Amino acid sequence: MLKSELPRKAVYRLSIYQRCLSLLQDNGVERVSSEDLSKAAGVKPAQLRKDLSYCGPLGTRGLGYPVESLRITIEKVLGSHRLQPVILVGAGNLGSALLRYQGFRKEGFEILAAFDQNPGKIKTPIEHTPVYDVVDMPAFITENKVKMAILCVPVANAQDAANQLVQNGIQGILNFTPAVLHVPEGVVVNSVDLALELESLSYYIR
Amino acid sequence: MLKSELPRKAVYRLSIYQRCLSLLQDNGVERVSSEDLSKAAGVKPAQLRKDLSYCGPLGTRGLGYPVESLRITIEKVLGSHRLQPVILVGAGNLGSALLRYQGFRKEGFEILAAFDQNPGKIKTPIEHTPVYDVVDMPAFITENKVKMAILCVPVANAQDAANQLVQNGIQGILNFTPAVLHVPEGVVVNSVDLALELESLSYYIR
DNA sequence: AAGTGTGAAAAGTTTCACAGCG
DNA sequence: CGCTGTGAAACTTTTCACACTT
């Protein structure tokens, strides 16, 4: 049940199971079978059981899984039981939309602050999140022990911004720019490339 | 070199290579080695060569690849040489930001129109893209032979909206909602789950 | 000599099928 | 009996290493 044993893709799916379980719990459901939970999560039953087995034996044969305790166990395995502080860099078009997006907080993340180069955007909080000048970023990261950043700057500034983030202790970057980021060993980058997703989609359409 | 032979992930990477090649071409570079191109794309040289080999023998041993013709070949393989029409459903917070996002057009996609339920948003074009009432969506899809849609509605409406899209002939959905969409065989869904990406990122931080 | 193209090995992931437990 | 947990099989993707071409 060590982290190193969890396959990459299982991490994603466990998050999905967590959501489905919260939903079931809200509806007062106490037990669920791999069949039903897997259907809700959009995977096959065997996949679900295999994924859960990485977290230990959690179900009862013949009966299924207890909803609440399963949710809590997954929370612990993923380490998502504590509220992770995050900063956002680049409060432009997409960045502002992400600040307003409620989905992050709902899943346990708080965007503490945003940073931008454009003085016009600074000091105008977006949806309760303050927007500061990028020169104040290093101090902020250190003071608030921030480990994760959402990167939404123009592509031309992406690598520079990433370097600065890493230099100040950021260990994980959620990259919304189409740039290929080069970061040192130990820093994790998850890239969400919007145009790439559309392009790959279009390939599979006849 | 048939579509069925292209591994899923190679499709993504070929798009990235295309971008890198465009950049090289803009800089007047005429030939590039797998070593250099792979570095720009953030993959290993062997991976690049393997990916390109799915498209046929394209390089010259001892010399590398011709930048322009390689770019054109990949364009043809991916089928991205024509401008794909797309619609966007749900012109809320995230949807509006995506309408303003220039990255799609740059990669050959045009968002013809957006649709929303909220009458307030209707008839106010966002960045030259008209926003219509959802009731006009079926006719629009048919008339403009649209095959792809970007889905940004509230999660509670996601499955309904997807059903409606599919009913009217949409074959590919880029899903920005956290819902698990159930669609018939033959319809492709690419999901971009923002909170999930953050969550998976946080798992890998110590 | 330089650098592609590619079989084959390795690694990672999904699916199967069924033993075994409550 | 019903349903989980899991080895083993099947499949996919990545990496290696080197033959081969210009």
Short mmCIF file of C-alpha atoms (C1' of nucleotides) in Angstrom, two decimals:
data_model
loop_
_atom_site.label_atom_id
_atom_site.label_comp_id
_atom_site.label_asym_id
_atom_site.label_seq_id
_atom_site.Cartn_x
_atom_site.Cartn_y
_atom_site.Cartn_z
CA MET A 1 0.00 0.00 0.00
CA LEU A 2 3.02 2.21 -0.39
CA LYS A 3 2.78 5.15 -2.74
CA SER A 4 5.31 3.68 -5.09
CA GLU A 5 2.99 0.72 -5.61
CA LEU A 6 0.04 2.74 -6.84
CA PRO A 7 -0.03 2.74 -10.65
CA ARG A 8 -0.25 6.20 -12.18
CA LYS A 9 -3.65 5.72 -13.69
CA ALA A 10 -5.06 4.20 -10.55
CA VAL A 11 -4.42 7.51 -8.79
CA TYR A 12 -6.81 9.26 -11.17
CA ARG A 13 -9.44 6.62 -10.82
CA LEU A 14 -9.26 6.56 -7.04
CA SER A 15 -10.14 10.26 -7.08
CA ILE A 16 -13.15 9.46 -9.22
CA TYR A 17 -14.24 6.70 -6.87
CA GLN A 18 -13.94 9.15 -4.02
CA ARG A 19 -16.37 11.52 -5.72
CA CYS A 20 -18.83 8.76 -6.46
CA LEU A 21 -18.65 7.61 -2.86
CA SER A 22 -19.32 11.12 -1.56
CA LEU A 23 -22.38 11.24 -3.76
CA LEU A 24 -23.61 7.88 -2.49
CA GLN A 25 -22.99 8.95 1.07
CA ASP A 26 -24.99 12.14 0.54
CA ASN A 27 -27.82 9.92 -0.65
CA GLY A 28 -27.65 7.83 2.50
CA VAL A 29 -26.30 4.69 0.82
CA GLU A 30 -24.20 2.60 3.22
CA ARG A 31 -22.94 -0.28 1.10
CA VAL A 32 -22.06 -0.60 -2.56
CA SER A 33 -20.88 -3.44 -4.79
CA SER A 34 -17.96 -3.22 -7.18
CA GLU A 35 -20.49 -3.63 -9.97
CA ASP A 36 -22.51 -0.56 -8.99
CA LEU A 37 -19.61 1.67 -8.02
CA SER A 38 -17.71 0.82 -11.17
CA LYS A 39 -20.72 1.68 -13.28
CA ALA A 40 -20.96 5.09 -11.61
CA ALA A 41 -17.26 5.69 -12.18
CA GLY A 42 -17.32 4.55 -15.80
CA VAL A 43 -14.91 1.62 -15.42
CA LYS A 44 -15.19 -2.16 -15.38
CA PRO A 45 -15.85 -3.98 -12.09
CA ALA A 46 -12.55 -5.86 -12.24
CA GLN A 47 -10.68 -2.61 -12.70
CA LEU A 48 -12.32 -1.11 -9.67
CA ARG A 49 -11.57 -4.13 -7.50
CA LYS A 50 -7.97 -4.18 -8.64
CA ASP A 51 -7.59 -0.46 -7.90
CA LEU A 52 -9.10 -0.84 -4.45
CA SER A 53 -6.93 -3.85 -3.74
CA TYR A 54 -3.88 -1.57 -3.90
CA CYS A 55 -5.29 0.08 -0.77
CA GLY A 56 -5.71 -3.17 1.12
CA PRO A 57 -8.68 -5.51 1.58
CA LEU A 58 -11.58 -3.13 2.05
CA GLY A 59 -14.72 -4.97 1.12
CA THR A 60 -16.70 -7.82 2.52
CA ARG A 61 -17.13 -10.82 0.24
CA GLY A 62 -20.73 -11.36 -0.55
CA LEU A 63 -21.70 -7.89 0.64
CA GLY A 64 -19.65 -5.24 -1.12
CA TYR A 65 -17.92 -2.17 0.29
CA PRO A 66 -18.96 0.11 3.16
CA VAL A 67 -19.39 3.52 1.54
CA GLU A 68 -18.15 5.83 4.25
CA SER A 69 -15.11 3.92 5.41
CA LEU A 70 -14.05 3.23 1.83
CA ARG A 71 -14.21 6.94 1.07
CA ILE A 72 -12.11 7.74 4.10
CA THR A 73 -9.55 5.09 3.26
CA ILE A 74 -9.10 6.39 -0.26
CA GLU A 75 -8.82 9.92 1.12
CA LYS A 76 -5.97 8.75 3.33
CA VAL A 77 -4.21 6.83 0.58
CA LEU A 78 -4.35 9.82 -1.76
CA GLY A 79 -3.40 12.17 1.02
CA SER A 80 -6.31 14.41 0.14
CA HIS A 81 -7.66 14.64 3.66
CA ARG A 82 -5.89 17.92 4.26
CA LEU A 83 -6.54 21.19 2.41
CA GLN A 84 -3.67 21.78 -0.02
CA PRO A 85 -2.68 25.40 -0.59
CA VAL A 86 -2.11 26.40 -4.22
CA ILE A 87 -1.15 29.55 -6.05
CA LEU A 88 -2.06 30.57 -9.57
CA VAL A 89 0.34 32.39 -11.87
CA GLY A 90 -1.04 34.42 -14.77
CA ALA A 91 -4.44 35.96 -14.08
CA GLY A 92 -5.32 36.49 -17.72
CA ASN A 93 -8.19 35.03 -19.63
CA LEU A 94 -7.95 31.40 -18.59
CA GLY A 95 -6.36 32.12 -15.23
CA SER A 96 -9.24 34.34 -14.12
CA ALA A 97 -11.74 31.70 -15.16
CA LEU A 98 -9.92 29.11 -13.08
CA LEU A 99 -9.97 31.44 -10.08
CA ARG A 100 -13.72 31.62 -10.39
CA TYR A 101 -14.02 27.87 -10.92
CA GLN A 102 -15.45 26.31 -7.77
CA GLY A 103 -14.36 22.77 -8.56
CA PHE A 104 -10.94 23.09 -6.94
CA ARG A 105 -12.17 24.10 -3.52
CA LYS A 106 -14.82 21.42 -3.67
CA GLU A 107 -12.08 18.80 -4.02
CA GLY A 108 -10.00 20.17 -1.19
CA PHE A 109 -7.75 22.77 -2.77
CA GLU A 110 -7.58 26.42 -1.89
CA ILE A 111 -6.11 28.95 -4.26
CA LEU A 112 -4.50 31.29 -1.76
CA ALA A 113 -3.47 33.96 -4.23
CA ALA A 114 -2.87 34.75 -7.86
CA PHE A 115 0.11 36.57 -9.38
CA ASP A 116 0.33 38.64 -12.54
CA GLN A 117 2.78 40.95 -14.28
CA ASN A 118 0.09 43.33 -15.43
CA PRO A 119 -0.32 46.09 -12.84
CA GLY A 120 -3.88 46.65 -14.02
CA LYS A 121 -5.00 43.31 -12.67
CA ILE A 122 -3.18 43.66 -9.41
CA LYS A 123 -5.10 44.59 -6.26
CA THR A 124 -8.42 43.68 -7.82
CA PRO A 125 -9.37 40.44 -6.09
CA ILE A 126 -11.13 37.88 -8.28
CA GLU A 127 -13.78 35.92 -6.44
CA HIS A 128 -12.17 36.61 -3.04
CA THR A 129 -8.72 35.60 -4.28
CA PRO A 130 -6.20 38.46 -4.13
CA VAL A 131 -4.09 39.17 -7.22
CA TYR A 132 -0.54 40.32 -6.46
CA ASP A 133 2.47 41.43 -8.48
CA VAL A 134 4.75 38.56 -9.50
CA VAL A 135 7.66 40.22 -7.68
CA ASP A 136 5.92 39.28 -4.44
CA MET A 137 5.64 35.64 -5.44
CA PRO A 138 8.87 34.23 -3.99
CA ALA A 139 8.16 35.62 -0.53
CA PHE A 140 4.58 34.41 -0.65
CA ILE A 141 5.53 30.86 -1.58
CA THR A 142 8.04 30.64 1.23
CA GLU A 143 5.84 32.25 3.86
CA ASN A 144 2.83 30.11 3.09
CA LYS A 145 4.76 26.91 2.41
CA VAL A 146 3.04 26.52 -0.95
CA LYS A 147 4.01 23.37 -2.85
CA MET A 148 1.73 23.54 -5.90
CA ALA A 149 1.11 26.11 -8.61
CA ILE A 150 -1.30 26.48 -11.49
CA LEU A 151 0.46 28.02 -14.48
CA CYS A 152 -1.59 30.10 -16.92
CA VAL A 153 0.90 32.66 -18.25
CA PRO A 154 1.40 33.30 -21.98
CA VAL A 155 3.38 30.49 -23.58
CA ALA A 156 6.39 32.71 -24.16
CA ASN A 157 6.81 33.25 -20.41
CA ALA A 158 6.02 29.71 -19.35
CA GLN A 159 9.52 28.29 -18.90
CA ASP A 160 10.76 31.40 -17.09
CA ALA A 161 7.81 31.32 -14.74
CA ALA A 162 8.30 27.61 -14.12
CA ASN A 163 11.96 28.15 -13.30
CA GLN A 164 11.05 30.82 -10.82
CA LEU A 165 8.42 28.63 -9.20
CA VAL A 166 10.82 25.73 -8.84
CA GLN A 167 13.55 27.97 -7.48
CA ASN A 168 11.25 29.05 -4.71
CA GLY A 169 10.25 25.57 -3.68
CA ILE A 170 7.24 24.64 -5.79
CA GLN A 171 7.19 20.87 -6.32
CA GLY A 172 4.17 20.43 -8.55
CA ILE A 173 2.96 22.49 -11.50
CA LEU A 174 -0.37 22.19 -13.21
CA ASN A 175 0.57 23.58 -16.59
CA PHE A 176 -2.15 25.11 -18.75
CA THR A 177 0.26 26.54 -21.30
CA PRO A 178 1.14 24.63 -24.47
CA ALA A 179 4.83 24.87 -23.59
CA VAL A 180 6.93 21.80 -22.95
CA LEU A 181 8.30 22.56 -19.50
CA HIS A 182 11.74 21.38 -18.48
CA VAL A 183 12.01 20.96 -14.73
CA PRO A 184 14.53 19.29 -12.43
CA GLU A 185 14.13 15.75 -11.19
CA GLY A 186 11.65 15.59 -8.34
CA VAL A 187 9.36 18.34 -9.62
CA VAL A 188 6.14 17.03 -11.12
CA VAL A 189 4.37 18.67 -14.04
CA ASN A 190 0.83 17.83 -15.13
CA SER A 191 0.01 19.46 -18.41
CA VAL A 192 -3.48 20.26 -19.58
CA ASP A 193 -3.17 21.19 -23.21
CA LEU A 194 -6.55 22.34 -24.42
CA ALA A 195 -5.83 22.45 -28.12
CA LEU A 196 -4.10 19.08 -27.96
CA GLU A 197 -7.19 17.50 -26.47
CA LEU A 198 -9.32 18.82 -29.30
CA GLU A 199 -6.80 17.65 -31.85
CA SER A 200 -6.63 14.14 -30.46
CA LEU A 201 -10.41 14.07 -30.35
CA SER A 202 -10.67 15.04 -33.98
CA TYR A 203 -8.38 12.18 -34.96
CA TYR A 204 -10.84 9.61 -33.69
CA ILE A 205 -13.79 11.04 -35.55
CA ARG A 206 -14.02 8.88 -38.61
CA MET B 1 0.09 3.59 -41.44
CA LEU B 2 -3.61 3.03 -40.96
CA LYS B 3 -5.36 4.94 -38.22
CA SER B 4 -6.00 1.78 -36.24
CA GLU B 5 -2.26 1.25 -36.03
CA LEU B 6 -1.49 4.57 -34.38
CA PRO B 7 -1.24 4.07 -30.63
CA ARG B 8 -3.44 6.41 -28.64
CA LYS B 9 -0.62 8.25 -26.99
CA ALA B 10 1.32 8.62 -30.20
CA VAL B 11 -1.54 10.77 -31.50
CA TYR B 12 -0.93 13.29 -28.74
CA ARG B 13 2.78 13.31 -29.29
CA LEU B 14 2.50 13.72 -33.05
CA SER B 15 0.57 16.92 -32.42
CA ILE B 16 3.38 18.14 -30.21
CA TYR B 17 5.97 17.31 -32.85
CA GLN B 18 3.91 19.26 -35.34
CA ARG B 19 4.08 22.34 -33.14
CA CYS B 20 7.80 22.00 -32.63
CA LEU B 21 8.30 21.62 -36.35
CA SER B 22 6.27 24.74 -37.08
CA LEU B 23 8.48 26.62 -34.67
CA LEU B 24 11.64 25.30 -36.32
CA GLN B 25 10.29 26.16 -39.74
CA ASP B 26 9.53 29.70 -38.61
CA ASN B 27 13.16 29.94 -37.56
CA GLY B 28 14.34 28.83 -40.97
CA VAL B 29 15.61 25.41 -39.85
CA GLU B 30 15.45 22.86 -42.66
CA ARG B 31 16.65 19.61 -41.07
CA VAL B 32 16.43 18.23 -37.57
CA SER B 33 17.68 15.09 -35.86
CA SER B 34 15.56 12.85 -33.66
CA GLU B 35 17.78 13.91 -30.80
CA ASP B 36 17.05 17.62 -31.18
CA LEU B 37 13.38 17.32 -32.03
CA SER B 38 12.75 14.93 -29.18
CA LYS B 39 14.41 17.31 -26.77
CA ALA B 40 12.13 20.12 -27.92
CA ALA B 41 9.10 17.91 -27.53
CA GLY B 42 10.10 16.60 -24.13
CA VAL B 43 10.38 12.92 -25.07
CA LYS B 44 13.21 10.45 -25.62
CA PRO B 45 14.79 10.12 -29.06
CA ALA B 46 13.76 6.48 -29.42
CA GLN B 47 10.17 7.39 -28.65
CA LEU B 48 10.17 10.05 -31.33
CA ARG B 49 11.63 7.73 -33.94
CA LYS B 50 9.13 5.03 -33.08
CA ASP B 51 6.25 7.49 -33.31
CA LEU B 52 7.43 8.78 -36.66
CA SER B 53 7.95 5.26 -37.95
CA TYR B 54 4.18 4.73 -37.69
CA CYS B 55 3.89 7.33 -40.44
CA GLY B 56 6.38 5.61 -42.71
CA PRO B 57 10.11 6.11 -43.30
CA LEU B 58 10.50 9.87 -43.22
CA GLY B 59 14.08 10.62 -42.34
CA THR B 60 17.44 10.16 -43.97
CA ARG B 61 19.96 8.04 -42.10
CA GLY B 62 22.93 10.08 -41.12
CA LEU B 63 21.10 13.36 -41.77
CA GLY B 64 17.87 13.53 -39.81
CA TYR B 65 14.43 14.70 -40.91
CA PRO B 66 13.45 17.46 -43.35
CA VAL B 67 11.46 19.91 -41.22
CA GLU B 68 8.82 21.08 -43.65
CA SER B 69 7.93 17.81 -45.29
CA LEU B 70 7.82 16.04 -41.94
CA ARG B 71 5.40 18.64 -40.64
CA ILE B 72 3.17 18.19 -43.67
CA THR B 73 3.24 14.41 -43.40
CA ILE B 74 2.17 14.50 -39.76
CA GLU B 75 -0.55 16.98 -40.67
CA LYS B 76 -1.89 14.51 -43.20
CA VAL B 77 -1.67 11.53 -40.88
CA LEU B 78 -3.54 13.37 -38.13
CA GLY B 79 -6.02 14.77 -40.61
CA SER B 80 -5.50 18.24 -39.16
CA HIS B 81 -4.97 20.02 -42.44
CA ARG B 82 -8.58 21.13 -42.65
CA LEU B 83 -10.27 23.59 -40.29
CA GLN B 84 -12.55 21.57 -38.02
CA PRO B 85 -15.79 23.31 -36.95
CA VAL B 86 -16.65 23.03 -33.26
CA ILE B 87 -19.44 24.28 -31.03
CA LEU B 88 -19.27 25.09 -27.35
CA VAL B 89 -22.12 24.31 -24.96
CA GLY B 90 -22.40 26.25 -21.72
CA ALA B 91 -21.08 29.80 -21.92
CA GLY B 92 -20.57 30.22 -18.20
CA ASN B 93 -17.40 30.94 -16.35
CA LEU B 94 -15.10 28.39 -17.95
CA GLY B 95 -16.95 28.30 -21.26
CA SER B 96 -16.51 32.03 -21.82
CA ALA B 97 -12.82 31.79 -21.05
CA LEU B 98 -12.44 29.02 -23.61
CA LEU B 99 -14.23 31.14 -26.20
CA ARG B 100 -11.67 33.86 -25.63
CA TYR B 101 -8.80 31.37 -25.67
CA GLN B 102 -6.90 31.78 -28.93
CA GLY B 103 -5.13 28.43 -28.79
CA PHE B 104 -7.88 26.50 -30.53
CA ARG B 105 -7.91 28.60 -33.67
CA LYS B 106 -4.15 28.54 -33.78
CA GLU B 107 -4.26 24.75 -34.00
CA GLY B 108 -6.88 24.70 -36.72
CA PHE B 109 -10.17 24.68 -34.88
CA GLU B 110 -12.92 27.23 -35.19
CA ILE B 111 -15.58 27.60 -32.56
CA LEU B 112 -18.52 28.50 -34.78
CA ALA B 113 -20.96 29.24 -32.01
CA ALA B 114 -21.73 28.81 -28.34
CA PHE B 115 -25.03 27.78 -26.75
CA ASP B 116 -26.44 28.56 -23.35
CA GLN B 117 -29.69 28.20 -21.45
CA ASN B 118 -29.39 31.56 -19.75
CA PRO B 119 -31.17 34.18 -21.88
CA GLY B 120 -28.98 36.89 -20.41
CA LYS B 121 -25.92 35.55 -22.15
CA ILE B 122 -27.66 35.01 -25.44
CA LYS B 123 -27.14 37.49 -28.25
CA THR B 124 -24.05 38.94 -26.64
CA PRO B 125 -21.20 37.62 -28.78
CA ILE B 126 -18.01 36.73 -26.91
CA GLU B 127 -14.87 37.51 -28.85
CA HIS B 128 -16.73 37.38 -32.20
CA THR B 129 -18.38 34.06 -31.36
CA PRO B 130 -22.19 34.31 -31.23
CA VAL B 131 -23.99 32.86 -28.21
CA TYR B 132 -27.36 31.29 -29.02
CA ASP B 133 -30.15 29.67 -27.07
CA VAL B 134 -29.73 25.91 -26.65
CA VAL B 135 -33.05 25.33 -28.37
CA ASP B 136 -31.37 26.38 -31.61
CA MET B 137 -28.56 23.89 -31.16
CA PRO B 138 -29.97 20.87 -33.04
CA ALA B 139 -30.65 22.88 -36.17
CA PHE B 140 -27.23 24.51 -36.01
CA ILE B 141 -25.38 21.22 -35.70
CA THR B 142 -27.18 19.75 -38.67
CA GLU B 143 -26.92 22.82 -40.87
CA ASN B 144 -23.21 23.31 -40.24
CA LYS B 145 -22.32 19.61 -40.18
CA VAL B 146 -20.61 20.03 -36.81
CA LYS B 147 -19.02 16.85 -35.46
CA MET B 148 -17.28 18.09 -32.32
CA ALA B 149 -18.47 19.90 -29.20
CA ILE B 150 -16.85 21.40 -26.13
CA LEU B 151 -18.98 20.76 -23.07
CA CYS B 152 -18.84 23.29 -20.21
CA VAL B 153 -22.30 23.12 -18.66
CA PRO B 154 -22.89 22.63 -14.92
CA VAL B 155 -22.22 19.05 -13.91
CA ALA B 156 -25.90 18.40 -13.19
CA ASN B 157 -26.80 19.07 -16.84
CA ALA B 158 -23.82 17.32 -18.38
CA GLN B 159 -25.35 13.95 -19.26
CA ASP B 160 -28.51 15.54 -20.65
CA ALA B 161 -26.50 17.92 -22.78
CA ALA B 162 -24.29 15.08 -24.00
CA ASN B 163 -27.33 13.02 -24.95
CA GLN B 164 -28.71 15.91 -26.94
CA LEU B 165 -25.40 16.47 -28.69
CA VAL B 166 -25.11 12.82 -29.65
CA GLN B 167 -28.71 12.69 -30.84
CA ASN B 168 -27.98 15.47 -33.24
CA GLY B 169 -24.91 13.90 -34.73
CA ILE B 170 -22.00 15.02 -32.59
CA GLN B 171 -19.29 12.34 -32.65
CA GLY B 172 -16.68 13.82 -30.34
CA ILE B 173 -17.09 15.63 -27.03
CA LEU B 174 -14.39 17.50 -25.16
CA ASN B 175 -15.83 17.27 -21.67
CA PHE B 176 -14.82 19.90 -19.13
CA THR B 177 -17.39 18.81 -16.56
CA PRO B 178 -16.47 16.39 -13.79
CA ALA B 179 -19.33 14.11 -14.83
CA VAL B 180 -18.71 10.58 -16.07
CA LEU B 181 -20.44 10.69 -19.44
CA HIS B 182 -22.14 7.65 -20.87
CA VAL B 183 -22.27 7.75 -24.66
CA PRO B 184 -23.04 5.18 -27.33
CA GLU B 185 -20.35 3.18 -29.08
CA GLY B 186 -18.65 5.24 -31.76
CA VAL B 187 -18.86 8.55 -29.93
CA VAL B 188 -15.55 9.67 -28.44
CA VAL B 189 -15.26 11.59 -25.19
CA ASN B 190 -12.08 13.32 -24.04
CA SER B 191 -12.43 14.50 -20.48
CA VAL B 192 -10.43 17.34 -18.99
CA ASP B 193 -11.06 17.20 -15.29
CA LEU B 194 -9.39 20.19 -13.70
CA ALA B 195 -9.74 19.20 -10.06
CA LEU B 196 -8.63 15.65 -10.87
CA GLU B 197 -5.41 16.93 -12.39
CA LEU B 198 -4.63 18.93 -9.28
CA GLU B 199 -5.44 15.97 -7.09
CA SER B 200 -3.22 13.60 -9.01
CA LEU B 201 -0.46 16.20 -8.91
CA SER B 202 -0.72 16.52 -5.15
CA TYR B 203 -0.30 12.77 -4.77
CA TYR B 204 3.16 12.87 -6.28
CA ILE B 205 4.40 15.67 -4.06
CA ARG B 206 6.38 13.81 -1.43
"C1'" DA C 1 30.50 8.75 -39.28
"C1'" DA C 2 26.13 10.13 -38.18
"C1'" DG C 3 21.66 9.03 -37.25
"C1'" DT C 4 17.36 6.54 -38.82
"C1'" DG C 5 14.31 2.38 -38.59
"C1'" DT C 6 12.99 -1.54 -36.09
"C1'" DG C 7 12.74 -6.12 -33.99
"C1'" DA C 8 12.87 -7.65 -29.42
"C1'" DA C 9 12.91 -6.97 -24.43
"C1'" DA C 10 11.03 -4.55 -20.62
"C1'" DA C 11 7.67 -2.08 -18.25
"C1'" DG C 12 3.12 -0.77 -17.38
"C1'" DT C 13 -1.92 -1.56 -17.56
"C1'" DT C 14 -6.22 -4.01 -18.20
"C1'" DT C 15 -8.95 -7.99 -18.29
"C1'" DC C 16 -10.02 -12.62 -17.06
"C1'" DA C 17 -11.52 -16.27 -14.28
"C1'" DC C 18 -11.97 -18.37 -10.26
"C1'" DA C 19 -10.60 -19.53 -5.48
"C1'" DG C 20 -12.11 -18.33 -1.13
"C1'" DC C 21 -14.50 -15.77 2.41
"C1'" DG C 22 -18.57 -14.10 4.90
"C1'" DC D 1 -24.91 -18.05 -2.58
"C1'" DG D 2 -22.90 -13.53 -3.76
"C1'" DC D 3 -19.19 -10.84 -4.27
"C1'" DT D 4 -14.45 -9.65 -3.19
"C1'" DG D 5 -9.43 -10.30 -3.85
"C1'" DT D 6 -5.91 -11.74 -6.86
"C1'" DG D 7 -2.67 -14.51 -9.60
"C1'" DA D 8 -2.08 -15.16 -14.34
"C1'" DA D 9 -2.97 -13.93 -19.17
"C1'" DA D 10 -3.56 -10.49 -22.58
"C1'" DC D 11 -2.70 -6.25 -24.22
"C1'" DT D 12 -0.48 -1.67 -24.68
"C1'" DT D 13 3.32 1.33 -24.49
"C1'" DT D 14 8.16 2.41 -23.78
"C1'" DT D 15 12.89 1.57 -24.06
"C1'" DC D 16 16.88 -0.67 -25.82
"C1'" DA D 17 20.40 -1.81 -28.98
"C1'" DC D 18 22.13 -2.36 -33.26
"C1'" DA D 19 21.78 -3.36 -38.23
"C1'" DC D 20 21.68 -0.54 -42.03
"C1'" DT D 21 21.61 3.47 -45.17
"C1'" DT D 22 23.34 7.78 -46.91
#
